[in-house]
Coordinates of C-alpha atoms in Angstrom, one line a residue:
X1128 CA 47.8 111.2 115.0
X1129 CA 51.7 109.9 114.6
X1130 CA 54.3 109.3 117.6
X1131 CA 57.3 111.7 117.9
X1132 CA 61.1 110.0 119.2
X1133 CA 62.7 112.1 120.8
X1134 CA 65.5 112.2 123.1
X1135 CA 64.8 110.9 126.8
X1136 CA 67.0 113.2 128.3
X1137 CA 64.1 116.2 127.0
X1138 CA 61.3 114.1 128.8
X1139 CA 64.1 114.8 132.2
X1140 CA 65.4 111.6 132.5
X1141 CA 68.3 111.7 133.7
X1142 CA 70.3 109.5 131.2
X1143 CA 73.3 112.2 129.4
X1144 CA 76.4 110.8 129.5
X1145 CA 77.0 113.1 133.1
X1146 CA 73.9 111.8 135.1
X1147 CA 72.0 114.7 133.9
X1148 CA 69.4 115.8 131.6
X1149 CA 67.6 118.5 129.1
X1150 CA 65.0 118.4 129.6
X1151 CA 62.6 120.8 127.5
X1152 CA 59.1 121.3 128.5
X1153 CA 57.3 121.3 125.6
X1154 CA 58.6 117.7 124.4
X1155 CA 58.2 116.6 128.0
X1156 CA 54.4 117.5 127.3
X1157 CA 54.3 115.2 124.5
X1158 CA 55.7 112.0 125.9
X1159 CA 53.2 112.8 129.1
X1160 CA 50.2 113.0 126.9
X1161 CA 51.9 110.2 124.9
X1162 CA 52.8 111.1 121.3
X1163 CA 56.7 111.3 121.8
X1164 CA 58.1 108.0 123.2
X1165 CA 61.7 109.0 125.1
X1166 CA 64.8 106.7 123.8
X1167 CA 68.4 106.9 125.2
X1168 CA 70.5 105.6 122.1
X1169 CA 74.2 105.3 124.2
X1170 CA 71.5 103.5 127.0
X1171 CA 69.7 101.3 125.0
X1172 CA 73.5 99.8 123.8
X1173 CA 74.6 98.7 127.5
X1174 CA 76.1 102.3 128.6
X1175 CA 75.7 103.7 131.9
X1176 CA 74.9 106.4 132.9
X1177 CA 76.3 108.6 134.0
X1178 CA 79.9 107.3 131.5
X1179 CA 82.9 109.0 129.5
X1180 CA 82.2 112.0 127.0
X1181 CA 82.6 110.1 124.0
X1182 CA 83.4 111.5 119.8
X1183 CA 82.9 110.4 116.7
X1184 CA 86.5 110.7 115.7
X1185 CA 87.2 110.3 111.7
X1186 CA 83.6 111.5 110.0
X1187 CA 80.5 111.4 111.4
X1188 CA 77.5 109.5 112.1
X1189 CA 77.4 108.0 108.7
X1190 CA 80.9 107.4 108.9
X1191 CA 80.4 105.2 111.7
X1192 CA 77.4 103.3 109.9
X1193 CA 79.8 102.3 106.8
X1194 CA 82.8 101.5 109.2
X1195 CA 84.9 104.3 107.5
X1196 CA 85.2 106.1 111.9
X1197 CA 85.0 105.1 115.5
X1198 CA 83.2 106.9 118.5
X1199 CA 86.0 107.7 121.1
X1200 CA 85.4 108.1 124.8
X1201 CA 87.9 111.2 126.6
X1202 CA 89.9 108.0 127.8
X1203 CA 90.6 106.5 124.0
X1204 CA 88.2 103.0 124.8
X1205 CA 86.3 102.6 121.9
X1206 CA 82.8 102.5 122.3
X1207 CA 81.0 102.1 118.6
X1208 CA 79.7 98.8 118.7
X1209 CA 77.5 100.9 121.8
X1210 CA 76.2 103.7 119.7
X1211 CA 76.1 101.3 116.7
X1212 CA 74.2 98.8 119.0
X1213 CA 71.9 102.0 120.0
X1214 CA 71.0 103.3 117.5
X1215 CA 69.5 99.9 116.3
X1216 CA 67.8 99.5 119.1
X1217 CA 65.7 102.9 118.8
X1218 CA 64.6 102.0 114.7
X1219 CA 63.5 98.8 115.6
X1220 CA 61.7 101.5 118.6
X1221 CA 60.8 103.2 116.3
X1222 CA 59.3 100.8 113.4
X1223 CA 57.2 99.4 116.2
X1224 CA 55.1 101.6 116.8
X1225 CA 55.2 103.2 113.4
X1226 CA 57.3 106.8 114.1
X1227 CA 57.9 108.7 111.5
X1228 CA 59.8 111.9 112.9
X1229 CA 62.0 112.0 115.7
X1230 CA 63.8 115.3 118.4
X1231 CA 67.2 114.6 118.7
X1232 CA 69.8 116.3 120.8
X1233 CA 72.2 118.5 118.8
X1234 CA 75.8 117.7 119.0
X1235 CA 75.8 114.6 120.5
X1236 CA 77.9 111.8 119.1
X1237 CA 74.2 109.7 118.9
X1238 CA 71.6 112.0 118.5
X1239 CA 72.6 115.1 116.3
X1240 CA 70.9 116.1 113.7
X1241 CA 73.5 118.4 111.6
X1242 CA 76.0 119.1 114.3
X1243 CA 78.5 117.0 116.2
X1244 CA 81.7 117.7 118.5
X1245 CA 85.0 117.2 116.5
X1246 CA 86.8 114.1 117.8
X1247 CA 89.3 115.9 119.8
X1248 CA 87.3 116.8 122.7
X1249 CA 87.9 120.3 123.2
X1250 CA 84.5 121.6 122.9
X1251 CA 85.5 122.3 119.4
X1252 CA 81.6 121.4 117.0
X1253 CA 81.0 119.8 113.2
X1254 CA 79.3 119.7 111.4
X1255 CA 77.1 115.6 110.7
X1256 CA 75.3 113.5 112.3
X1257 CA 75.0 111.2 115.1
X1258 CA 75.3 107.8 114.8
X1259 CA 71.3 107.0 115.8
X1260 CA 70.0 110.8 113.9
X1261 CA 72.3 109.4 110.2
X1262 CA 70.6 105.8 110.6
X1263 CA 66.9 106.7 111.4
X1264 CA 67.6 109.3 108.4
X1265 CA 68.9 106.3 106.5
X1266 CA 65.5 104.4 106.9
X1267 CA 63.1 107.1 106.3
X1268 CA 62.5 109.2 109.4
X1269 CA 62.6 112.2 109.8
X1270 CA 65.2 113.9 112.1
X1271 CA 65.4 117.5 113.7
X1272 CA 67.1 119.1 116.8
X1273 CA 65.4 120.1 119.1
X1274 CA 65.7 124.4 118.5
X1275 CA 64.3 123.5 114.8
X1276 CA 61.6 121.5 115.3
X1277 CA 60.4 124.3 118.7
X1278 CA 60.9 127.1 115.3
X1279 CA 58.5 125.0 113.3
X1280 CA 55.7 124.4 117.0
X1281 CA 56.0 127.3 116.9
X1282 CA 53.6 130.0 115.3
X1283 CA 55.2 133.2 114.0
X1284 CA 53.3 136.4 114.2
X1285 CA 52.6 137.9 111.3

């Protein structure tokens, strides 16, 4: 059975920017059964917990990887390097473990698979991928959000 990479906050690990978690019981159970590996690309990139909230400015994760956009924290500090380093660490772990699927936290500048914040720090969202989600997809790893994964895992009533 192939293991999945999952956002560590889903496993109940306090690694969000605000020091909290986003526990999802079904995903935490995957980790407990050894079917999923928790990662926090932001911590893996060298950022502390807690840390200042950050958003992608000038594009999405693909643009960050291509050098066309930056990840900036709420105080205006450029944290792009840490986000890119963390994304590559997550990719390295996925490759080492033979992972071909990831379940990542939507809206995160690292992990967002479909939606991220728009870079204005006003709670507005836009279509786009986080840095880690974009890098994993570029390397053939299927990326899902917690919502889309739960939809796939929940049996439909017939």
